[in-house]
XYZ file of C-alpha atoms in Angstrom:
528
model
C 171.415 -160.962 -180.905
C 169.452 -162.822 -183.509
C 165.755 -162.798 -184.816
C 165.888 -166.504 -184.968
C 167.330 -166.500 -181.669
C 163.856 -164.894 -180.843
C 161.782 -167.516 -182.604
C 163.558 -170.603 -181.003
C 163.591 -169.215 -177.275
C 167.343 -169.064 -177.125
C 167.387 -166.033 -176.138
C 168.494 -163.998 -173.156
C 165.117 -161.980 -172.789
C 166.725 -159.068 -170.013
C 169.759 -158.537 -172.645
C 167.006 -157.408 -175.101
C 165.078 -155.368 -173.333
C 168.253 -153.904 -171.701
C 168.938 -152.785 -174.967
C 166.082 -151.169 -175.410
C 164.125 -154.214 -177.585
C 160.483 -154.700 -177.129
C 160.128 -158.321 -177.375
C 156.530 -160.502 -178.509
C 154.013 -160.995 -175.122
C 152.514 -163.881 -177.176
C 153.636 -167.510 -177.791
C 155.374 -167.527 -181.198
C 154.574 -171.120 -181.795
C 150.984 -171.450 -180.496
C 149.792 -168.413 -183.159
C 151.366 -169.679 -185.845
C 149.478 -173.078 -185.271
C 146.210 -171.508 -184.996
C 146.544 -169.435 -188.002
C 148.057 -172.282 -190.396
C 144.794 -174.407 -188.845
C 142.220 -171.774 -188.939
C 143.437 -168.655 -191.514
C 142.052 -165.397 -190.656
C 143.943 -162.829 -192.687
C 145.892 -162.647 -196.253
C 148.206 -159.721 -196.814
C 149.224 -159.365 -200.479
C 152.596 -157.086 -200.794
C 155.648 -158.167 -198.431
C 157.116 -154.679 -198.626
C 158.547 -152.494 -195.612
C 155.039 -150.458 -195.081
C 153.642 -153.659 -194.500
C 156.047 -154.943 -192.214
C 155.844 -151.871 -190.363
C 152.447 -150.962 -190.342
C 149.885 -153.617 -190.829
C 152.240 -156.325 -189.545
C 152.657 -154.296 -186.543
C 149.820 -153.173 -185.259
C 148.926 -156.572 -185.834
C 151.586 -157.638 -183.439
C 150.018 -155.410 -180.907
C 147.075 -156.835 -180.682
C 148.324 -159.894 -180.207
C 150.503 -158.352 -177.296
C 147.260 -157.755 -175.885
C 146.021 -161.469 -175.116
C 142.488 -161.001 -176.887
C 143.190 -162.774 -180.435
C 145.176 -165.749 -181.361
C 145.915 -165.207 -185.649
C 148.749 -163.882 -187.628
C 148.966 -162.879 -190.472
C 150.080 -164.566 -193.889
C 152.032 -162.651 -196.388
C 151.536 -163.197 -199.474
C 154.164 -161.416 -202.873
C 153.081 -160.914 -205.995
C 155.661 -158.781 -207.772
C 159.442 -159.551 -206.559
C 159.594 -162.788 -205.112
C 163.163 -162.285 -204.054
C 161.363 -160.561 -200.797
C 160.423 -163.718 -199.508
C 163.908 -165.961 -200.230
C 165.983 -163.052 -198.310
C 164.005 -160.958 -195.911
C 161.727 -163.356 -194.723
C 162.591 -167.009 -195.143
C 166.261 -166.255 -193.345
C 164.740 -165.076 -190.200
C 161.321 -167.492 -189.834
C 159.603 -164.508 -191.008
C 160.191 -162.610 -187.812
C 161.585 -158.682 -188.301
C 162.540 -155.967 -186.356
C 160.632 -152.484 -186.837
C 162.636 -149.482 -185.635
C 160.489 -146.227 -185.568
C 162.587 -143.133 -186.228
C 161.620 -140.444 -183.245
C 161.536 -136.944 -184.108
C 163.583 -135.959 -181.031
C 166.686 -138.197 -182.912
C 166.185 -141.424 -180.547
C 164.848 -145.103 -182.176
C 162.167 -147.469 -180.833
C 162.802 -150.908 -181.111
C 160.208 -153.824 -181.352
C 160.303 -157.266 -182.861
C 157.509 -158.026 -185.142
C 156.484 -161.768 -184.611
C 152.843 -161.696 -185.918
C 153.576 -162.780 -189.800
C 153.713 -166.738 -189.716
C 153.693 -167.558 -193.365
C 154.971 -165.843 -195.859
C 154.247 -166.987 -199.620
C 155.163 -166.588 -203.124
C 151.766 -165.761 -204.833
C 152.002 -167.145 -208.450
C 150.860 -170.369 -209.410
C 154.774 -171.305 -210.525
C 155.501 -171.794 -207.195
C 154.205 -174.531 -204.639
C 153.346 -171.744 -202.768
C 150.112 -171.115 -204.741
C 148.330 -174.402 -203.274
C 148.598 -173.200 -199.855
C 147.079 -170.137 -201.144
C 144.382 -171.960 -202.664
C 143.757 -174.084 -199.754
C 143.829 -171.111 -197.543
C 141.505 -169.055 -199.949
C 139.171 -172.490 -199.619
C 139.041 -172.171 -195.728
C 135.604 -170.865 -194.113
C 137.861 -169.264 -191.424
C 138.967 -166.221 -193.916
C 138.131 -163.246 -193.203
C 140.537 -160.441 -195.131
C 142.745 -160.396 -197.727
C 144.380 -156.822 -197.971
C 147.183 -154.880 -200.130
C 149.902 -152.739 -199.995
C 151.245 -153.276 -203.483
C 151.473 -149.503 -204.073
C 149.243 -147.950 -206.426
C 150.580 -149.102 -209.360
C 149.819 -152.965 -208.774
C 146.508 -152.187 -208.900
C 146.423 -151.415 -213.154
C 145.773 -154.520 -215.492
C 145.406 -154.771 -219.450
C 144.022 -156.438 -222.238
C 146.646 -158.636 -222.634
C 146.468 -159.769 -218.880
C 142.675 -160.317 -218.861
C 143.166 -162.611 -221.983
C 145.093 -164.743 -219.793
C 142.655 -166.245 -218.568
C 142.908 -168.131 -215.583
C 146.280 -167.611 -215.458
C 146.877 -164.048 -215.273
C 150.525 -162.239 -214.373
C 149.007 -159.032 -212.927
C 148.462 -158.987 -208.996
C 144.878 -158.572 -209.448
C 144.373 -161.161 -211.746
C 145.891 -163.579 -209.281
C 143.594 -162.359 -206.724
C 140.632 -162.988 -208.689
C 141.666 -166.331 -209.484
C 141.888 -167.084 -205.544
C 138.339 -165.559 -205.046
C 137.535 -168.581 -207.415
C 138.262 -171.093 -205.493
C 136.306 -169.131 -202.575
C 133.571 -168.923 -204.914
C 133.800 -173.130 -205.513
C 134.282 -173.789 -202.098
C 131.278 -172.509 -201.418
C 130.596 -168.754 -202.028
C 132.265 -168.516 -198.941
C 132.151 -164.362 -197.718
C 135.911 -162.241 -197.789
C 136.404 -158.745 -197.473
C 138.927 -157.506 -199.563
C 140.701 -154.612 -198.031
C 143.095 -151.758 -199.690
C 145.882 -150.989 -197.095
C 147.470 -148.214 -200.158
C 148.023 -144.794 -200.574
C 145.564 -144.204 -202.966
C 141.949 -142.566 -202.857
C 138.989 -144.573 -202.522
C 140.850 -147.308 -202.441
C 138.700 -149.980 -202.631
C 136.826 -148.837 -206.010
C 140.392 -149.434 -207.035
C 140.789 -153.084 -206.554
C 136.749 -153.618 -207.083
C 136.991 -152.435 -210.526
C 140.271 -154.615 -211.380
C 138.857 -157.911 -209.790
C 135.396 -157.194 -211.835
C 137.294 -156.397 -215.094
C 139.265 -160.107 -214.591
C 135.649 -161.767 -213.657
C 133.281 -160.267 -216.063
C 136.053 -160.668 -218.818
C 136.346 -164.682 -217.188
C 132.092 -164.919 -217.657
C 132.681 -163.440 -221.622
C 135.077 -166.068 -222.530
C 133.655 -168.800 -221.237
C 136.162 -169.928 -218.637
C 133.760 -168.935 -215.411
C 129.757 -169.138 -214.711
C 127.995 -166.071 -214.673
C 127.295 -166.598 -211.167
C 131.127 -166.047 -210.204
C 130.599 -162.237 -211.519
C 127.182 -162.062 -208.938
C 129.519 -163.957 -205.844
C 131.861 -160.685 -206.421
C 129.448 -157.875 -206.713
C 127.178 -159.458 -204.148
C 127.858 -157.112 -200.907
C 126.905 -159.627 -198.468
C 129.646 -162.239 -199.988
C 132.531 -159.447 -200.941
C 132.924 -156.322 -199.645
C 135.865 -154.011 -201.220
C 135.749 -151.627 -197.819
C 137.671 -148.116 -198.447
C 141.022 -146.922 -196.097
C 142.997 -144.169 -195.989
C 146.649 -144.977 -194.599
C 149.455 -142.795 -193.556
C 153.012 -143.332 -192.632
C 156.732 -142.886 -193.986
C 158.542 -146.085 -194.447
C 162.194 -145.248 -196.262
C 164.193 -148.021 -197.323
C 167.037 -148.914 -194.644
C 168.789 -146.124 -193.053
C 172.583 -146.432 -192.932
C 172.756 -144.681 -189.451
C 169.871 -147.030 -187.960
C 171.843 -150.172 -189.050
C 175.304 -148.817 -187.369
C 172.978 -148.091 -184.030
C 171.391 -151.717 -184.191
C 175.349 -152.933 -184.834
C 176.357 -151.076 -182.102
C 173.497 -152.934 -179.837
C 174.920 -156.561 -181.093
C 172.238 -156.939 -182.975
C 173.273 -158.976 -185.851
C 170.390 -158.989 -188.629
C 171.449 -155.509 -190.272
C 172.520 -156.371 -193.452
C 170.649 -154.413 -196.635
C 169.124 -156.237 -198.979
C 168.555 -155.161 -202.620
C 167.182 -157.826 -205.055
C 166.732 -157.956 -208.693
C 164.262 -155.822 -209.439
C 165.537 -153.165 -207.077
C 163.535 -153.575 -204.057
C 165.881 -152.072 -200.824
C 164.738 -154.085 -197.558
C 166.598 -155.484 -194.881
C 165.681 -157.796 -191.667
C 164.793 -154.654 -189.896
C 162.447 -152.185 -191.304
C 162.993 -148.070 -190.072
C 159.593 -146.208 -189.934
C 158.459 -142.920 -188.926
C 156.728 -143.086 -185.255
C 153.261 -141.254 -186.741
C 151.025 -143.412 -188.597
C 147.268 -143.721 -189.400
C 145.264 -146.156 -190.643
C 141.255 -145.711 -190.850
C 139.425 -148.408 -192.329
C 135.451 -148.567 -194.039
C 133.984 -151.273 -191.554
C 132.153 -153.105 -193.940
C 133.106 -157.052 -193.543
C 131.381 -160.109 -194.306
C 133.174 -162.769 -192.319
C 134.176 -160.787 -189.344
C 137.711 -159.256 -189.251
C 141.060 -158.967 -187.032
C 140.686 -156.326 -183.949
C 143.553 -154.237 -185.465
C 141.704 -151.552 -183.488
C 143.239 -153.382 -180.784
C 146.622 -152.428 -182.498
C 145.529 -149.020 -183.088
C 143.715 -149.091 -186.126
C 140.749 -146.916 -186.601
C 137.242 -149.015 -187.901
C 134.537 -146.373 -189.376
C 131.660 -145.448 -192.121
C 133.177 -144.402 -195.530
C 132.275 -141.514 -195.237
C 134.317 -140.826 -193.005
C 136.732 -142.343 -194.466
C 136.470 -140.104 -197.466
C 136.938 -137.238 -194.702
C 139.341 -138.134 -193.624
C 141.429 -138.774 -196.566
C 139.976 -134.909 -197.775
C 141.783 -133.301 -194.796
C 145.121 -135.197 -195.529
C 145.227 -134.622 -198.901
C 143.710 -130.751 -199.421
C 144.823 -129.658 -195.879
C 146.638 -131.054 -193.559
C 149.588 -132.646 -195.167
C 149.595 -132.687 -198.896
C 149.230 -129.331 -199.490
C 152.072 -128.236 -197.112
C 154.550 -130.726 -198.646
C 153.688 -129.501 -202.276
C 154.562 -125.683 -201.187
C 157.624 -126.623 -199.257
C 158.658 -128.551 -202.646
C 158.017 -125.961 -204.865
C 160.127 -123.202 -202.308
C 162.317 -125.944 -201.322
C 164.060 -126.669 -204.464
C 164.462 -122.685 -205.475
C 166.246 -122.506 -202.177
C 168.345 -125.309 -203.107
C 167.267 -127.088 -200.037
C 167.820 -131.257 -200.833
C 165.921 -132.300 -197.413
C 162.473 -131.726 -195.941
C 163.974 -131.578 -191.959
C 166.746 -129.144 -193.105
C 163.473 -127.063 -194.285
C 161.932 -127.132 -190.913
C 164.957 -125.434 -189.907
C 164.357 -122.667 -191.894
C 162.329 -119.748 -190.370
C 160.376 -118.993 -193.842
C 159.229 -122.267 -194.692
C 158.092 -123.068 -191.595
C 156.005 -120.285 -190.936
C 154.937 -120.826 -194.813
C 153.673 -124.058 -194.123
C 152.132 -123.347 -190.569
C 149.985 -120.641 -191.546
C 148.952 -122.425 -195.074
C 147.424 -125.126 -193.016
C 146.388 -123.401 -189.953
C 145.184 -120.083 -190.850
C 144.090 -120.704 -194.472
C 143.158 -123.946 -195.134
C 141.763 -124.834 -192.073
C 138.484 -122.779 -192.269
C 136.873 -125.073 -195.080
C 138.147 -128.177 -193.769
C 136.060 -130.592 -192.666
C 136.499 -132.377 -189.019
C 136.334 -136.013 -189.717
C 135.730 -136.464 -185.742
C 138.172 -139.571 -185.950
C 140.809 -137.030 -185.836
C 141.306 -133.675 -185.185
C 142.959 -131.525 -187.845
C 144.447 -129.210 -185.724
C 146.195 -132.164 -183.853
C 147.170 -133.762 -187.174
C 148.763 -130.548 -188.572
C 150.480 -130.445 -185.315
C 151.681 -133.666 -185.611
C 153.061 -132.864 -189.293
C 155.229 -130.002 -188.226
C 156.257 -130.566 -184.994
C 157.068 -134.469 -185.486
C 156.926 -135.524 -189.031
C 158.783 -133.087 -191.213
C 161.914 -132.338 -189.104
C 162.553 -135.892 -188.272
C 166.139 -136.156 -188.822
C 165.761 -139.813 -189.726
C 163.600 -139.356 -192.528
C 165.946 -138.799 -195.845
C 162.929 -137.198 -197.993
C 163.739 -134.287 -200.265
C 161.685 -131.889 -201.628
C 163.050 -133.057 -205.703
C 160.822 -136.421 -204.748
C 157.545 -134.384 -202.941
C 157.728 -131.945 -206.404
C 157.366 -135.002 -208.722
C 153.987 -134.601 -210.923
C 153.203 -131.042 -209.098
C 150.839 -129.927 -212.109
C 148.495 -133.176 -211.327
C 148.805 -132.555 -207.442
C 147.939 -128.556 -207.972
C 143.700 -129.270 -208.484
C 143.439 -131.087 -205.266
C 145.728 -129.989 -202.592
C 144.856 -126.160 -203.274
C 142.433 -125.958 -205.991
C 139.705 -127.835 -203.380
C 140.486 -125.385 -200.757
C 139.514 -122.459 -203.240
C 136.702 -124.015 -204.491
C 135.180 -124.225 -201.614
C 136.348 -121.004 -200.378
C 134.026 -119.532 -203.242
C 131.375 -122.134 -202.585
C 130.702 -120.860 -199.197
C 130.988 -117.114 -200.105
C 134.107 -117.112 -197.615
C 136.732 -113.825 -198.074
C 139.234 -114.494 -200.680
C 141.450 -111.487 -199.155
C 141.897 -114.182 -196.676
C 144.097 -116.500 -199.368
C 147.692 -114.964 -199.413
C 150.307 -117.779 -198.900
C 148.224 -120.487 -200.969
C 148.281 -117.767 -203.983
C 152.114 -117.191 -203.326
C 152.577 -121.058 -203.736
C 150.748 -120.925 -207.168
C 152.930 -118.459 -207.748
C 155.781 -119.870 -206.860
C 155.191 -122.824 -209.118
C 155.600 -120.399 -212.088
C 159.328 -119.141 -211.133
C 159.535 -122.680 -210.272
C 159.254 -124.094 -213.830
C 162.047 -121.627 -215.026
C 164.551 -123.713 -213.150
C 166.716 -121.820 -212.261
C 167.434 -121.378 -207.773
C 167.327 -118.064 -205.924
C 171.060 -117.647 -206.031
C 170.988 -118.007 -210.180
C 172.166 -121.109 -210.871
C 170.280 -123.859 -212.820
C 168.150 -127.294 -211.426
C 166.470 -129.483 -213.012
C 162.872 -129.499 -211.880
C 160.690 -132.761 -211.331
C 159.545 -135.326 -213.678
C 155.907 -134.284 -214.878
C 153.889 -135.369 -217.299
C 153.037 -131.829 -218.938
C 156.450 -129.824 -217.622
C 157.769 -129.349 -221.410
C 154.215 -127.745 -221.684
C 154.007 -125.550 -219.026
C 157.871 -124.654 -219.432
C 156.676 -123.483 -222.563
C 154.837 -121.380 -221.669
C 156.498 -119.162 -219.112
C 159.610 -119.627 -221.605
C 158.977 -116.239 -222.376
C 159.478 -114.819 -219.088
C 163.351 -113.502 -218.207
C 164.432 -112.954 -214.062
C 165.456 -109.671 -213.402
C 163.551 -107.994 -216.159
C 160.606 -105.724 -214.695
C 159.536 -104.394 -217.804
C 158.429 -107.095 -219.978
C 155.226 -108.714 -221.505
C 153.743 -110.963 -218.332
C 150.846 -111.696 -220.737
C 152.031 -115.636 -220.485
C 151.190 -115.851 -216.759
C 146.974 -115.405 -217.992
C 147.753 -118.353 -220.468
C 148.888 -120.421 -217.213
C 146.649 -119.168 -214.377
C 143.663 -119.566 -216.539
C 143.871 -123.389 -216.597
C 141.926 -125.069 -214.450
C 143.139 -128.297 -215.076
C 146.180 -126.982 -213.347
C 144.850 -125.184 -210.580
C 141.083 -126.903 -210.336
C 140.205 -123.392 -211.078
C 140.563 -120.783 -213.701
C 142.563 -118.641 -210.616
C 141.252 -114.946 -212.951
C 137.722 -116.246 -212.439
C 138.211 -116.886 -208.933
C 139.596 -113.222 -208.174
C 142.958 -114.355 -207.259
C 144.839 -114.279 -211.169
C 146.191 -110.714 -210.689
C 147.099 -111.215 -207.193
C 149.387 -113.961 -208.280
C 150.214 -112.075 -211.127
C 151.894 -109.699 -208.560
C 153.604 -112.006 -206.393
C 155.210 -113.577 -209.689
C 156.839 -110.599 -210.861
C 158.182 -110.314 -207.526
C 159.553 -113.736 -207.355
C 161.204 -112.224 -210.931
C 162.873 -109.540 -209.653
C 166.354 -111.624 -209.582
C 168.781 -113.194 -207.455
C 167.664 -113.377 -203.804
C 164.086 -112.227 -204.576
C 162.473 -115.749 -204.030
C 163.614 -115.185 -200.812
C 162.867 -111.996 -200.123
C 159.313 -112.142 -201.748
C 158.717 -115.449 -199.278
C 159.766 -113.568 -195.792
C 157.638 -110.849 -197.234
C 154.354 -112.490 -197.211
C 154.989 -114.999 -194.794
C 156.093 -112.311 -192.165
C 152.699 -110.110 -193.237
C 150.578 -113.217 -192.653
């Protein structure tokens, strides 16, 4: 059992799908003619999100009958991902989503029919430009992770020629803009909020910087800011795509199916011919396009106003998801827990969690109406954490926790205050912020050492509870009003909001010494 087995129709269809394999309803062939004739859709970032999210719902709607275009792929960082995860199997790919219940889903992914290297070394680059030159485009999109999205000095002095992925972009809106000022929307598929300001600002910074020097007309700058040529719509996106799980590729083995070998290239990107994915995922786009768009609603996909957007990406981050990840971290990693589903199993932390987003959170969030919050909290705890598939530990979740602090709880308080709401009612957020203060000692429940989370100010904030000893009741806790006062840490100064002694309290608990993280956890969380 072969992917390019699938793509030639030498296949034995009933073996698959006695298997379990959900094979393509479309022809193969016939899409991938359309699309190289009449380009709809550019996907920059060949990574395993893409593969399992945009590529797929993609391939859903094409399952359908009602549309006829792929999708290109297009790399711009490690061009390795297109000699040895694509290229070997005619771009075709298996997506195995990871039930919480322990069982796999199976699907081949047959919608990507070109996949490029995006640099103008390659040869690939003049199909890019030809493609970018067709009135047929419609979208170019991104998931290149939030990083791609930076530039620099030295990269907008390159002119015409630039390195970074944005720069490249820009230079392929060129040729849009010679062939015509033909309309594009370019879409943000990444993790990131607001998105699309994101890669608006970058692709301005490269043309207005183009204009400056000389190399571009003036009216290249007007073709991008002009709304009804380019729109830069907002999205907020949601799913967990690990790198290749050792236990899915010995179940796929054990099926006969042969493309599960793990692929790690130069620049240390982990993919494989199959990519495993959690079975939740969201994707809710700004529809704001130009030159009409791909029905990935058909696939699943939810097309709305930014504002609702921006909604939507509020509950996620300050409460339904982020915030319960950051206090399971914090807990997590005094408990010496080294996996978010082996939390789940604990009575403490789930409770912790559940009544965080349900009982306190959830009365200042607001209801996007795309979603329901209560269903998507639901969906986190019930189906998302204690997926036994999904290797995440709470040492990754508690990376750059003093940045992550202001929004996931410092929002909720804010507006707690804003709308004159009972502050008696915040117990469990307040024992989180004070968690995060035994937390920075290092040191577990049962007394031995860990090394807490890269941060960019934890040799600060270290500092300043350095002071503080575990097991000693009677010291000076005057270093806990030098941290709870900063509002760049908490989005509030906590004293001013009525909740600094509070989590003065609950700190000197957490002190106490061996077992009293514990202890002062099953406390409050029972209370609640």
């Amino acid at each position: 059992m072969k992917l390019n087995d699938i793509y030639s129709g030498n296949y034995n269809a009933a073996e698959w799908e006695s298997k379990g394999y959900q094979l393509p309803k479309f022809d193969i062939q016939a899409v991938r003619q359309k699309t190289h004739e009449e380009p709809t859709w550019v996907h920059f970032g060949g990574g395993n999100i893409f593969r399992a999210f945009p590529a797929a719902i993609l391939n859903d709607a094409l399952n359908t009958g009602k549309y006829d275009r792929g999708v290109i792929v297009a790399e711009t960082f490690d061009f390795e991902v297109i000699d040895k995860a694509y290229k070997p199997y005619n771009n075709l790919s298996l997506l195995v989503s990871l039930q919480s219940d322990g069982n796999i889903e199976k699907k081949v992914i047959a919608s990507v029919t070109e996949a490029l290297k995006a640099d103008p070394q390659f040869e690939d680059w003049n199909r890019l430009v030809e493609i970018f030159r067709n009135p047929s485009l419609q979208m170019i999109s991104f998931t290149i992770t939030e990083k791609g999205y930076s530039y620099n000095q030295d990269d907008l002095a390159r002119g015409l020629k630039p390195v970074f992925a944005l720069g490249k972009v820009t230079a392929l809106l060129y040729e849009r803009f010679k062939a015509g000022r033909l309309p594009l929307t370019v879409q943000s598929m990444d993790n990131c909020s607001h998105n699309g300001g994101r890669v608006k600002a970058g692709v301005l910074a490269y043309a207005e910087r183009w204009v400056n020097d000389g190399l571009v007309p003036e009216a290249f700058a007007d073709y991008v800011r002009n709304k009804t040529k380019i729109t830069f719509p907002w999205s907020m996106i949601d799913k967990i795509t690990p790198r290749p799980h050792e236990k899915v590729k010995e179940l796929l083995a054990e099926d006969g199916f042969e493309d599960n070998n793990y692929i790690e290239t130069e620049k240390h990107t982990f993919t494989a011919p199959f990519v495993n994915a959690e079975e939740v995922q969201y994707l809710v786009i700004e529809d704001d396009y130009t030159n009409g768009r791909p029905p990935l609603d058909l696939g699943g996909a939810l097309y709305t106003t930014r504002e609702t957007v921006d909604k939507v990406e509020t509950m996620k981050v300050t409460t339904c998801l982020n915030p319960l990840h950051t206090a399971m971290s914090i807990y997590g990693c005094m408990l010496g827990y080294t996996l978010i589903s082996a939390e789940m199993k604990d009575d403490d932390l789930r409770a912790f969690i559940q009544k965080i987003g349900y009982i306190e959170a959830m009365p200042v969030v607001t209801d996007p109406g795309v979603l329901n919050p209560y269903e998507f909290i639901g969906a986190v705890i019930n189906r998302r954490l204690p997926n036994p598939f999904m290797p995440d530990a709470p040492q990754r979740i508690a990376m750059d926790t003093s940045q992550k602090l202001p929004i996931r709880f410092g929002e909720t308080i804010k507006k707690y205050i804003a709308r004159g709401l009972d502050m008696s009612n915040l117990v469990l957020i307040p024992l989180t912020l004070a968690g995060y203060a035994r937390y920075l000692k290092g040191i577990k429940d049962d007394g031995t050492a860990f090394e807490p989370s890269p941060d960019p100010l934890l040799e600060e904030l270290q500092a300043i509870v350095a002071p503080l000893e575990i097991g000693k009741a009677d010291q000076d806790w005057s270093p806990l009003k030098k941290l709870y006062s900063r509002s760049d840490i908490f989005g509030v100064n906590l004293y001013e909001a009525g909740l600094g002694e509070q989590i003065e309290g609950m700190v000197k608990e957490l002190y106490a010494g061996k077992g009293a993280v514990r202890a002062t956890l099953h406390k409050y969380v029972a209370a609640r």
